[in-house]
mmCIF file of C-alpha atoms in Angstrom:
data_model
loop_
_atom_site.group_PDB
_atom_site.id
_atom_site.type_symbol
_atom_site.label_atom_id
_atom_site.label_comp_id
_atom_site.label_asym_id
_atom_site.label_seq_id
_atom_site.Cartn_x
_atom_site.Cartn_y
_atom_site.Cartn_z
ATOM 1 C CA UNK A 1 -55.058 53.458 -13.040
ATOM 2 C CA UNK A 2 -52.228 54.146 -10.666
ATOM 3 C CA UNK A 3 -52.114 52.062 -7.665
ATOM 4 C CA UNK A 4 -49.824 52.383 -4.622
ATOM 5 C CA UNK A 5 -48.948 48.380 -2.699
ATOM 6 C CA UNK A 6 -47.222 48.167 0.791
ATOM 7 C CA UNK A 7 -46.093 44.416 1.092
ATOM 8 C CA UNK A 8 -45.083 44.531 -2.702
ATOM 9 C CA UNK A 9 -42.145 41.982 -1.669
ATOM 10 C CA UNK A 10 -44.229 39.514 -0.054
ATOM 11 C CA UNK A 11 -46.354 36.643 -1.275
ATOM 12 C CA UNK A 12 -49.699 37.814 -1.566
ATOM 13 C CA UNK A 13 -48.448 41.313 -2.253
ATOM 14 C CA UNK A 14 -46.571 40.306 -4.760
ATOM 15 C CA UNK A 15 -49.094 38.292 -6.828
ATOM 16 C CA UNK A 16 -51.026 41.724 -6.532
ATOM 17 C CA UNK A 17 -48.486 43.908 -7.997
ATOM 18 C CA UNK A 18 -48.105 41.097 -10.411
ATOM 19 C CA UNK A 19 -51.694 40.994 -11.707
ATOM 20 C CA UNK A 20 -52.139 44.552 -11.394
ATOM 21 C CA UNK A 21 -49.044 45.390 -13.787
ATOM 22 C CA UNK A 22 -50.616 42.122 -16.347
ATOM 23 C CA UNK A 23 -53.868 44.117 -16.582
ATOM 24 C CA UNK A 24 -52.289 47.692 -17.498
ATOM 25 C CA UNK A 25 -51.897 49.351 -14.483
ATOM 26 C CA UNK A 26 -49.124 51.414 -13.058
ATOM 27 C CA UNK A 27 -47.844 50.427 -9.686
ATOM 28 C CA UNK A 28 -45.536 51.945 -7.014
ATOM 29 C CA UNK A 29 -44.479 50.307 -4.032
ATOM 30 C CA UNK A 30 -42.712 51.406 -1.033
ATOM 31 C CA UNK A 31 -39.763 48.662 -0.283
ATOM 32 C CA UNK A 32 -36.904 48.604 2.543
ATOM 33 C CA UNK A 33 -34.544 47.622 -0.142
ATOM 34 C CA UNK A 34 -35.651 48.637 -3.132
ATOM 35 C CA UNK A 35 -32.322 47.291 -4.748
ATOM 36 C CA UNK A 36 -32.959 43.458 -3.753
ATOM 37 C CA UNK A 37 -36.849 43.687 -4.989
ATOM 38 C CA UNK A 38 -35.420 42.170 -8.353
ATOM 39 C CA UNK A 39 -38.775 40.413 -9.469
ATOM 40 C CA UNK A 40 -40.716 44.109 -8.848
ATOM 41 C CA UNK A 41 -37.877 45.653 -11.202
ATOM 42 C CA UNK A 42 -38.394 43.005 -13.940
ATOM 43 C CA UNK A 43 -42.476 44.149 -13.915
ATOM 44 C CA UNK A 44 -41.681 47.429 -13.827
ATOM 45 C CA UNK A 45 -42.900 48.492 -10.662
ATOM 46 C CA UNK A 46 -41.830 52.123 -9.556
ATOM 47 C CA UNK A 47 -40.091 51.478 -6.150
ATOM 48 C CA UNK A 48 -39.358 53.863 -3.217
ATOM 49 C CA UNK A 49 -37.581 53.287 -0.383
ATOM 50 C CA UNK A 50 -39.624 53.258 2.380
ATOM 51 C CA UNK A 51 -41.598 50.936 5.285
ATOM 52 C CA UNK A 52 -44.992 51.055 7.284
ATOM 53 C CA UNK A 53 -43.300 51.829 10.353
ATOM 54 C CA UNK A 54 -42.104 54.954 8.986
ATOM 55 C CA UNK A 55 -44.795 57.112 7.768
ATOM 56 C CA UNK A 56 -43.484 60.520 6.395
ATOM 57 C CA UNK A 57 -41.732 57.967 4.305
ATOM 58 C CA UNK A 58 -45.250 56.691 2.142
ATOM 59 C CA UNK A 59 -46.366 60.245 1.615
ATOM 60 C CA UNK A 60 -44.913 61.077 -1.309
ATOM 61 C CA UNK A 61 -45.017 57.667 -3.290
ATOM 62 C CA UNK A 62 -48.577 57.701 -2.288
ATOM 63 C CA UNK A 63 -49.615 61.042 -3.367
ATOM 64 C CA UNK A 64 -51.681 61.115 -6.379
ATOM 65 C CA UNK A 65 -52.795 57.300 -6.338
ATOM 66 C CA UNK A 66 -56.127 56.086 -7.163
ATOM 67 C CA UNK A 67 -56.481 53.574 -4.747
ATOM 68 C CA UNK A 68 -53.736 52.102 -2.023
ATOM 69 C CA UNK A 69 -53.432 48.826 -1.283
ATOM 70 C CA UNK A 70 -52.257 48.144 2.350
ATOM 71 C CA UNK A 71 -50.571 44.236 2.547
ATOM 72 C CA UNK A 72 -47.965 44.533 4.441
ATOM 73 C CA UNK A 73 -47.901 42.650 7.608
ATOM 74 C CA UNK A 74 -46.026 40.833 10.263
ATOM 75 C CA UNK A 75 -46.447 36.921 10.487
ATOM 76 C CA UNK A 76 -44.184 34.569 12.533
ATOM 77 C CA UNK A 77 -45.604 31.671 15.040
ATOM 78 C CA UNK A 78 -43.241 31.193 18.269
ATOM 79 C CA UNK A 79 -41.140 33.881 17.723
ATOM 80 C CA UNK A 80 -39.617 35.809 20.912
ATOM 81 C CA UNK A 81 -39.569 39.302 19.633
ATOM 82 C CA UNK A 82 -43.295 40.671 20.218
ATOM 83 C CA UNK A 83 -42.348 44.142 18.816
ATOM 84 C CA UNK A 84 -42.559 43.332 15.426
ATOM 85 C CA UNK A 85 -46.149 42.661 15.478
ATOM 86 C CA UNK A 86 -47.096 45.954 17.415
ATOM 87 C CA UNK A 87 -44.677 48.012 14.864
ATOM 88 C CA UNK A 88 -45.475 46.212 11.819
ATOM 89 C CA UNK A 89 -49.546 45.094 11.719
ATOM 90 C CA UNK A 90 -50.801 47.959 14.360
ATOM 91 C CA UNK A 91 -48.710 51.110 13.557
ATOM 92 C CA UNK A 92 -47.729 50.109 10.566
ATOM 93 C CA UNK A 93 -51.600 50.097 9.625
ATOM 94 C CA UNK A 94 -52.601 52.796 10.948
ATOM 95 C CA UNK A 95 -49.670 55.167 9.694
ATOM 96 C CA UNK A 96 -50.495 53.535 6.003
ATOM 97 C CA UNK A 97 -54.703 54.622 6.509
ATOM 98 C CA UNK A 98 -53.985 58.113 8.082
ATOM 99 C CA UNK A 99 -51.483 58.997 5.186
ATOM 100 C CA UNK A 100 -53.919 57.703 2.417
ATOM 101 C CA UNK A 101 -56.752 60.001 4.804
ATOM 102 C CA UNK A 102 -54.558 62.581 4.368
ATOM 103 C CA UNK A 103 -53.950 62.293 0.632
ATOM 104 C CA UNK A 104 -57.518 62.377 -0.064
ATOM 105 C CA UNK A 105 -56.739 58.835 -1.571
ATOM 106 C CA UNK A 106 -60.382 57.876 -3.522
ATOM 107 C CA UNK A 107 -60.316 53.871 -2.003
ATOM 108 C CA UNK A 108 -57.993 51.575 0.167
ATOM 109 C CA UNK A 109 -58.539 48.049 0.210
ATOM 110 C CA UNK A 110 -56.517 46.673 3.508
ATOM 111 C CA UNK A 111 -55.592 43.030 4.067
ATOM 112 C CA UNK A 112 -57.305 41.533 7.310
ATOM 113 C CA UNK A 113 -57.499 37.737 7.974
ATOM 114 C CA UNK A 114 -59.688 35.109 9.385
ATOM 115 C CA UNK A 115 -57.530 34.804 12.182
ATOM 116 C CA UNK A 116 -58.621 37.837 13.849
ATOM 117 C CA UNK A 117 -61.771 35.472 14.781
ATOM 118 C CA UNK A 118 -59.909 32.926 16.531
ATOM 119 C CA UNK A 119 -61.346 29.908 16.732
ATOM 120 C CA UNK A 120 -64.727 29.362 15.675
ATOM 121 C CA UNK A 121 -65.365 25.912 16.995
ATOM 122 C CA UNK A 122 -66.857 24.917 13.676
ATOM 123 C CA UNK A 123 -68.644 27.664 12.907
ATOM 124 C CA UNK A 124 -68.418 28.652 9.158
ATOM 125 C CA UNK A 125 -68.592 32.927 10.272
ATOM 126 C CA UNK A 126 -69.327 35.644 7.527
ATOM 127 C CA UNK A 127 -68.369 39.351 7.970
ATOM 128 C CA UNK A 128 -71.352 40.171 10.785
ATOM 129 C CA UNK A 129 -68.840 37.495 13.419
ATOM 130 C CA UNK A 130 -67.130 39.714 16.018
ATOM 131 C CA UNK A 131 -64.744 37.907 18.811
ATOM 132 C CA UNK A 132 -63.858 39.774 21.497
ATOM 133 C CA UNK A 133 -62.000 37.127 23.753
ATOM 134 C CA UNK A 134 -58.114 36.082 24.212
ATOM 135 C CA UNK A 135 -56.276 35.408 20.940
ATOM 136 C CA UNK A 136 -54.193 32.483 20.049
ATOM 137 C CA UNK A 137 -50.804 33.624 18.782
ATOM 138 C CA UNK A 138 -49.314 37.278 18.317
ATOM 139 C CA UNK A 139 -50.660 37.480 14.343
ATOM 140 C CA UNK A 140 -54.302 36.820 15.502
ATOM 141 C CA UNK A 141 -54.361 39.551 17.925
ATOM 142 C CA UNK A 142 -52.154 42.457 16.271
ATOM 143 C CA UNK A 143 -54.095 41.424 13.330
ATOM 144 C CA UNK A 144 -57.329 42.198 15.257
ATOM 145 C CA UNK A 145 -56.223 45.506 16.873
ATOM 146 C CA UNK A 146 -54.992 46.502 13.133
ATOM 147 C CA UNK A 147 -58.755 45.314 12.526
ATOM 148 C CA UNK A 148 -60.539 47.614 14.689
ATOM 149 C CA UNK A 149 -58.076 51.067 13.522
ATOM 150 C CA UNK A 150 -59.298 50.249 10.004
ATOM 151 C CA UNK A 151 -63.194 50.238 11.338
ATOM 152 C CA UNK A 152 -62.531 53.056 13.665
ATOM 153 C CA UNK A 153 -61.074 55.083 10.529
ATOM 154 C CA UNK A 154 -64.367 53.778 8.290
ATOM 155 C CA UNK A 155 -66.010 55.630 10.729
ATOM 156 C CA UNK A 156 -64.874 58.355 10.189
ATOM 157 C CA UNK A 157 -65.309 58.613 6.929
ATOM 158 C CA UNK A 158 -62.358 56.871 4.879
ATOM 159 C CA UNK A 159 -63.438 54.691 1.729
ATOM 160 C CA UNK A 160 -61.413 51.858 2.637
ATOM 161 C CA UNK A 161 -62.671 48.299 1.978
ATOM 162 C CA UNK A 162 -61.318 45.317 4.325
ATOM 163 C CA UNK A 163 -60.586 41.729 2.223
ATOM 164 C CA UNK A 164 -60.381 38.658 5.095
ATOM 165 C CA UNK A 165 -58.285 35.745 3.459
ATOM 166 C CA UNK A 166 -57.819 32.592 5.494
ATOM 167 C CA UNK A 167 -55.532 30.265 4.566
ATOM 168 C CA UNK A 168 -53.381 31.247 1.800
ATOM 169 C CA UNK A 169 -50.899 28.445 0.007
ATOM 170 C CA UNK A 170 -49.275 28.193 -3.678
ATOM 171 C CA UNK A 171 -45.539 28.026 -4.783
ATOM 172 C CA UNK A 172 -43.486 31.491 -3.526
ATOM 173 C CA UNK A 173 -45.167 30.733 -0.303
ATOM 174 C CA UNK A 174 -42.761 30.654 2.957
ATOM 175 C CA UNK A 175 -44.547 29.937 6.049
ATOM 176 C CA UNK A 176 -45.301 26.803 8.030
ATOM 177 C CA UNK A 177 -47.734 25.523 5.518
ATOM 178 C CA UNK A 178 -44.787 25.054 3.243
ATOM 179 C CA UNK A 179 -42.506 23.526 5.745
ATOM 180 C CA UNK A 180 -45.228 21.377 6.410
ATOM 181 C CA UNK A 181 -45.761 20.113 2.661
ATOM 182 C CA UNK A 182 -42.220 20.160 2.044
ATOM 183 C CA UNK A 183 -41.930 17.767 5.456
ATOM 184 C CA UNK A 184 -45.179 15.592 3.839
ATOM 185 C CA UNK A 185 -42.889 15.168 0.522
ATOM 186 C CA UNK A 186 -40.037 14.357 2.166
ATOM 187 C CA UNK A 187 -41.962 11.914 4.862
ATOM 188 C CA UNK A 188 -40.484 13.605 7.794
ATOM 189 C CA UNK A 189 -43.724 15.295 8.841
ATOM 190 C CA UNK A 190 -44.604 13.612 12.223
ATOM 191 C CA UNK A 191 -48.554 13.623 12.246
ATOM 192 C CA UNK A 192 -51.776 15.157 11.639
ATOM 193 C CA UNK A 193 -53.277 17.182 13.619
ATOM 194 C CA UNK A 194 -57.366 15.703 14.001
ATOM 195 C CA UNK A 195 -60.265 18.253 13.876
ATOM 196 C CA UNK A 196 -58.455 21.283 12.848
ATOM 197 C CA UNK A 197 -59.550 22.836 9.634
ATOM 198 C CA UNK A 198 -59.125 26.529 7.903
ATOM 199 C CA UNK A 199 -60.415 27.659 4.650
ATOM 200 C CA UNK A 200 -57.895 27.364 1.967
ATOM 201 C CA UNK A 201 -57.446 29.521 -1.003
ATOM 202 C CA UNK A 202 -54.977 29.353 -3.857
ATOM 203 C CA UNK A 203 -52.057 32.806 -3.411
ATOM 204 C CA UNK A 204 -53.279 33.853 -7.007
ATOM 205 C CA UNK A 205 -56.925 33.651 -5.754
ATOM 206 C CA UNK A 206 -56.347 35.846 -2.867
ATOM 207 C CA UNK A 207 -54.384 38.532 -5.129
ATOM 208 C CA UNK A 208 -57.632 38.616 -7.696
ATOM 209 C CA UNK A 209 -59.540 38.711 -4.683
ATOM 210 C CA UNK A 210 -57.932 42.247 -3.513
ATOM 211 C CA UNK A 211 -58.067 43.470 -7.171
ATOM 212 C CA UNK A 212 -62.094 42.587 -6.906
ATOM 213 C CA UNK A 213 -62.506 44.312 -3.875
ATOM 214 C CA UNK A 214 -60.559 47.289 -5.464
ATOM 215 C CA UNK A 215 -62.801 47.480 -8.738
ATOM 216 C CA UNK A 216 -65.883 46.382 -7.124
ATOM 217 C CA UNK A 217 -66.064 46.308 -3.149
ATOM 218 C CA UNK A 218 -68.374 48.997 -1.681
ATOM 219 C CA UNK A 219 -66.439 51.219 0.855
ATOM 220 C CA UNK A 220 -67.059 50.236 4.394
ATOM 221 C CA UNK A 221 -67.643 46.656 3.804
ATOM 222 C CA UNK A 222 -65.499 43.925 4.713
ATOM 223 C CA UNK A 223 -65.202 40.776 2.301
ATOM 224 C CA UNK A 224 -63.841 37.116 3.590
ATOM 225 C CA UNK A 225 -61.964 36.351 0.528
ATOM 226 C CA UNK A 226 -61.448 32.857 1.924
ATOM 227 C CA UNK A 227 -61.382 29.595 0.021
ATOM 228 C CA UNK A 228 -63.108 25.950 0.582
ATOM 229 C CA UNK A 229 -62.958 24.904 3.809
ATOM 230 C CA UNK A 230 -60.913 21.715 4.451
ATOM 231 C CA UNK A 231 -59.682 20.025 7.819
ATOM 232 C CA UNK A 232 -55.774 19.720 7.716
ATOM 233 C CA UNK A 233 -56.090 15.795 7.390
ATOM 234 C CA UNK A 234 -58.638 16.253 4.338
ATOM 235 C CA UNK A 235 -55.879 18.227 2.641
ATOM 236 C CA UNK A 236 -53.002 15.750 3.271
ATOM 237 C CA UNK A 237 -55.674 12.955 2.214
ATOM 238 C CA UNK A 238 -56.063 15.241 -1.349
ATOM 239 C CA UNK A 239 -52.051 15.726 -1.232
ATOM 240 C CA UNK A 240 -51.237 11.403 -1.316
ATOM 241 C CA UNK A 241 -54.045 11.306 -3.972
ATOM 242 C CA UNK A 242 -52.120 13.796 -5.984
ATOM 243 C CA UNK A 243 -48.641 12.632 -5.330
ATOM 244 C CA UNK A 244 -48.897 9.002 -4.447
ATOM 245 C CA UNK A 245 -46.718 10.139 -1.544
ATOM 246 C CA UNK A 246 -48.469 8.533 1.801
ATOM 247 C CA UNK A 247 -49.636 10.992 4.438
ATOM 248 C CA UNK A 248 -48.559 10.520 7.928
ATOM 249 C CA UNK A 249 -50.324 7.904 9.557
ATOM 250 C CA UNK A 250 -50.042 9.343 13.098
ATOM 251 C CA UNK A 251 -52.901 11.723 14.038
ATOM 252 C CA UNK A 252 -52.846 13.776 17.204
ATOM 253 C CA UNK A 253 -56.385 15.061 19.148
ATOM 254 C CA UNK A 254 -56.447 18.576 20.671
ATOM 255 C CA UNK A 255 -55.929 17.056 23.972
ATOM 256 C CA UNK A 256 -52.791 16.058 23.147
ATOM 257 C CA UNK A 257 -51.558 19.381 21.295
ATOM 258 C CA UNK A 258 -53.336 21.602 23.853
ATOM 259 C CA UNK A 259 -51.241 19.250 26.635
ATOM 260 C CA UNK A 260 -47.774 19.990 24.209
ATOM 261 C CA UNK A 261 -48.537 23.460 23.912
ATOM 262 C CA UNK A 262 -49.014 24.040 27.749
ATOM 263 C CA UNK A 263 -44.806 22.284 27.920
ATOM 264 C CA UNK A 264 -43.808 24.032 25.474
ATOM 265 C CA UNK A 265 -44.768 27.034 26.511
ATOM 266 C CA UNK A 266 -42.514 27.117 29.775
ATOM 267 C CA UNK A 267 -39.940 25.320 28.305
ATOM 268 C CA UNK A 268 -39.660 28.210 25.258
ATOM 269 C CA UNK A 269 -39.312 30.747 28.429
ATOM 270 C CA UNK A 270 -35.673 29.699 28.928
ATOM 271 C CA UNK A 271 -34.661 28.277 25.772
ATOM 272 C CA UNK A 272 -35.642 28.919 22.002
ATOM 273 C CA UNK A 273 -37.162 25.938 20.325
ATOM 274 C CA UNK A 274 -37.981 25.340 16.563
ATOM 275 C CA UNK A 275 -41.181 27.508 15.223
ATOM 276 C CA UNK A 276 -43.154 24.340 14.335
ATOM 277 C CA UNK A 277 -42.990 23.582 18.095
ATOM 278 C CA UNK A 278 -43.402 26.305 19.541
ATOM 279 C CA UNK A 279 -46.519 26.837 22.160
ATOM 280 C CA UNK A 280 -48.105 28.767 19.457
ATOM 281 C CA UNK A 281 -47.854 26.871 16.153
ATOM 282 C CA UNK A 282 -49.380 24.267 18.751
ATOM 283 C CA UNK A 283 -52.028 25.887 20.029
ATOM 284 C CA UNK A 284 -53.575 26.737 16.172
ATOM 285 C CA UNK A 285 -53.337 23.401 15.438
ATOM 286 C CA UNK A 286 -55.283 21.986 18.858
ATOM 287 C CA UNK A 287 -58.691 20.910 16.784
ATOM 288 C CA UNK A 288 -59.055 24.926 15.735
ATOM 289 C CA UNK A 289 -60.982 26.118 13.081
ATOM 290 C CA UNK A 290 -60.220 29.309 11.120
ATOM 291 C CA UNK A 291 -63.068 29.178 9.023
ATOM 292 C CA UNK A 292 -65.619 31.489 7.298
ATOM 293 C CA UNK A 293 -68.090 32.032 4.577
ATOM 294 C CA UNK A 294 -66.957 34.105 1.119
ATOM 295 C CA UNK A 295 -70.671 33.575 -0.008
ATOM 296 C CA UNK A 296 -70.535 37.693 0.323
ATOM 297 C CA UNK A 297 -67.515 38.033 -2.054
ATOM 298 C CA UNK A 298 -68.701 35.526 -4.239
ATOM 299 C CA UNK A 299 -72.183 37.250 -4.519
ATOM 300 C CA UNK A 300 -70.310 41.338 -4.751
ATOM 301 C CA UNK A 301 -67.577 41.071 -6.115
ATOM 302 C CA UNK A 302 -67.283 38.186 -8.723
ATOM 303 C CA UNK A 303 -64.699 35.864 -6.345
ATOM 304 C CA UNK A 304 -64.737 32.564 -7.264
ATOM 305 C CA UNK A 305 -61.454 30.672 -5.637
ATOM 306 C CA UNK A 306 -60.378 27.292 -7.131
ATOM 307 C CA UNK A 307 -61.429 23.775 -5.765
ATOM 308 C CA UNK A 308 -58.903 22.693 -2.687
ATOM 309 C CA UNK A 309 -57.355 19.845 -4.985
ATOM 310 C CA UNK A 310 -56.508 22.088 -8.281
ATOM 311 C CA UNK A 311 -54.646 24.715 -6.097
ATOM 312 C CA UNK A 312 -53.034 22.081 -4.587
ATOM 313 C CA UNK A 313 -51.684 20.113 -7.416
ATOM 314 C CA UNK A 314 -50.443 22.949 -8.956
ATOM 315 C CA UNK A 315 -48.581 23.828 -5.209
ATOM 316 C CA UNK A 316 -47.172 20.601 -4.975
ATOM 317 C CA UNK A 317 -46.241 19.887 -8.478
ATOM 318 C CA UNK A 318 -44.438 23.081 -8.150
ATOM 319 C CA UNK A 319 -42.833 22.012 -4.852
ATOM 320 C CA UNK A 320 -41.814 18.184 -6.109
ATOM 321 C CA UNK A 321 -40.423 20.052 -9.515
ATOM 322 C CA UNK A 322 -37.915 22.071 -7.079
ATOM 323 C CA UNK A 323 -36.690 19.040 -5.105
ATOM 324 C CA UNK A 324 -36.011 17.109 -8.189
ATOM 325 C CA UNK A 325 -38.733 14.786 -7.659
ATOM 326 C CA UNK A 326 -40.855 12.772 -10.414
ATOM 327 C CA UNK A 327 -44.299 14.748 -10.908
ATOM 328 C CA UNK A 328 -47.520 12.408 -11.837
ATOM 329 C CA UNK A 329 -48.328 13.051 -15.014
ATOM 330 C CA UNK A 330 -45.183 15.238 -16.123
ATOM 331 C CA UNK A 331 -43.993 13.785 -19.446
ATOM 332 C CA UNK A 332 -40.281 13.391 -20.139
#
């Protein structure tokens, strides 16, 4: 099968084009610099010059295809440039879905996320949830207005099949989960926050996960590809377990976040600060849950994510390897 990726560079999109090369297929990717994409080259992915913000640009790569998948997307917490998010996760979505429309493409599988629910104070949602209120940070709510283009276009007729990961981790990864374990290793990572929790799955789950939904998701249907759910201070309980490295002893209550967030927020108005304290990154880790139910994937499509403390050993193993520290249970 021949299968055209946006988001080929990044880290889920990435492990996609990666599996999807391992099983036989032949992949093409638009890239903004198809000359640095060095570890698409090395699969042998067909690359084109192109981005999601520029649609005449995917036509051509994407004619043909047997299926599309759409992964590219804007994520940054605190940043000051809004713009990217409205280019990137809402236009850039809907130019990729009205191309493949136009193409006739036979079925589009589209990245989502959890975090287009918010918070769900607790509340382990499946695919029938629908929140409607104020959103956290920029991702959550371009992410949701991407969201509703996709179900508008369903609609109207296009096969496209939504996947809803939650939290994604594994080595390659580069957002504040990282920075956070790499601050655990090095025991500069100030505290835990209490109460908040997400549902974690392993970057190689999540890219078998979109191949599923490819081979086997019905068009129309959304599928939370999410992992186990775990509170933040469960995982760094798992992470000393693994790496005899003690967690942070400080924990910190929503109260207290919510009360930093509110500062933070006026003081990021006249000067930048640092992304992990930034109004946002402290307002999704107030006591918030991004949580939900893959019972739906598991039961369609064949998903079956690794336990929390497998993914995670092989994260941080991966992680301690890279600062040259000793690995339990590495042999000389």
């Amino acid at each position: 099968m021949h299968y055209f990726l946006t988001g080929a560079t990044g880290f889920i999109g990435g492990r996609v084009a990666q599996q999807l090369v391992e099983a036989g297929h032949q992949v093409t990717a638009v890239v903004r610099s198809p000359e640095k994409a060095h570890d698409l080259a090395r699969l042998g992915v067909a690359m084109h010059k192109g981005d999601v913000t520029d649609k005449e640009s995917m036509r051509e790569p994407m004619r043909g295809a047997d299926g599309v998948f759409h992964i590219a997307g804007w994520y940054k917490l605190g940043g000051r440039d809004k713009q990217a998010g409205q280019q990137i996760n809402i236009e850039g979505t809907r130019n990729v879905l009205e191309v493949a429309r136009e193409l006739g493409i036979p079925k589009i599988v589209y990245t989502s996320t959890l975090a287009i629910n918010s918070d769900t104070h607790g509340k382990l949602v499946d695919e029938s949830y629908h929140y409607s209120g104020p959103h956290l940070s920029e991702y959550d709510r371009t992410k949701a207005a991407a969201h509703q283009i996709a179900d508008q276009l369903i609609a109207q007729g296009l096969p496209l099949v939504i996947v809803m990961p939650g939290l994604v981790y594994g080595p390659g990864d580069t957002s504040n989960v990282r920075t956070s374990f790499i601050q655990y290793l090095q025991r500069k990572l100030p505290m835990i926050p209490r109460q908040t929790a997400f549902s974690w799955a392993h970057v190689d789950d999540i890219a078998r996960g979109h191949i599923l939904a490819m081979e086997r998701g019905r068009p129309g249907e959304s599928y939370i590809i999410a992992g186990p759910t775990a509170t933040f201070e469960d995982a760094m309980q798992l992470a000393e377990q693994i790496t005899g490295v003690p967690a942070p002893r400080l924990r910190m209550g929503p109260g207290a976040l919510k009360a930093m967030a509110a500062i933070m927020g006026v003081v990021e108005r006249a000067v930048p600060v640092p992304a992990d304290y930034s109004a946002e990154f402290l307002r999704i880790n107030a006591g918030v849950t991004y949580i939900g139910d893959n019972a739906k994937a598991r039961r369609e499509l064949g998903y079956n994510p690794r336990p929390l403390k497998e993914g995670l050993t092989q994260m941080l193993s991966h992680e301690m390897r890279l600062m040259g520290m000793p690995v339990p249970g590495d042999t000389a």
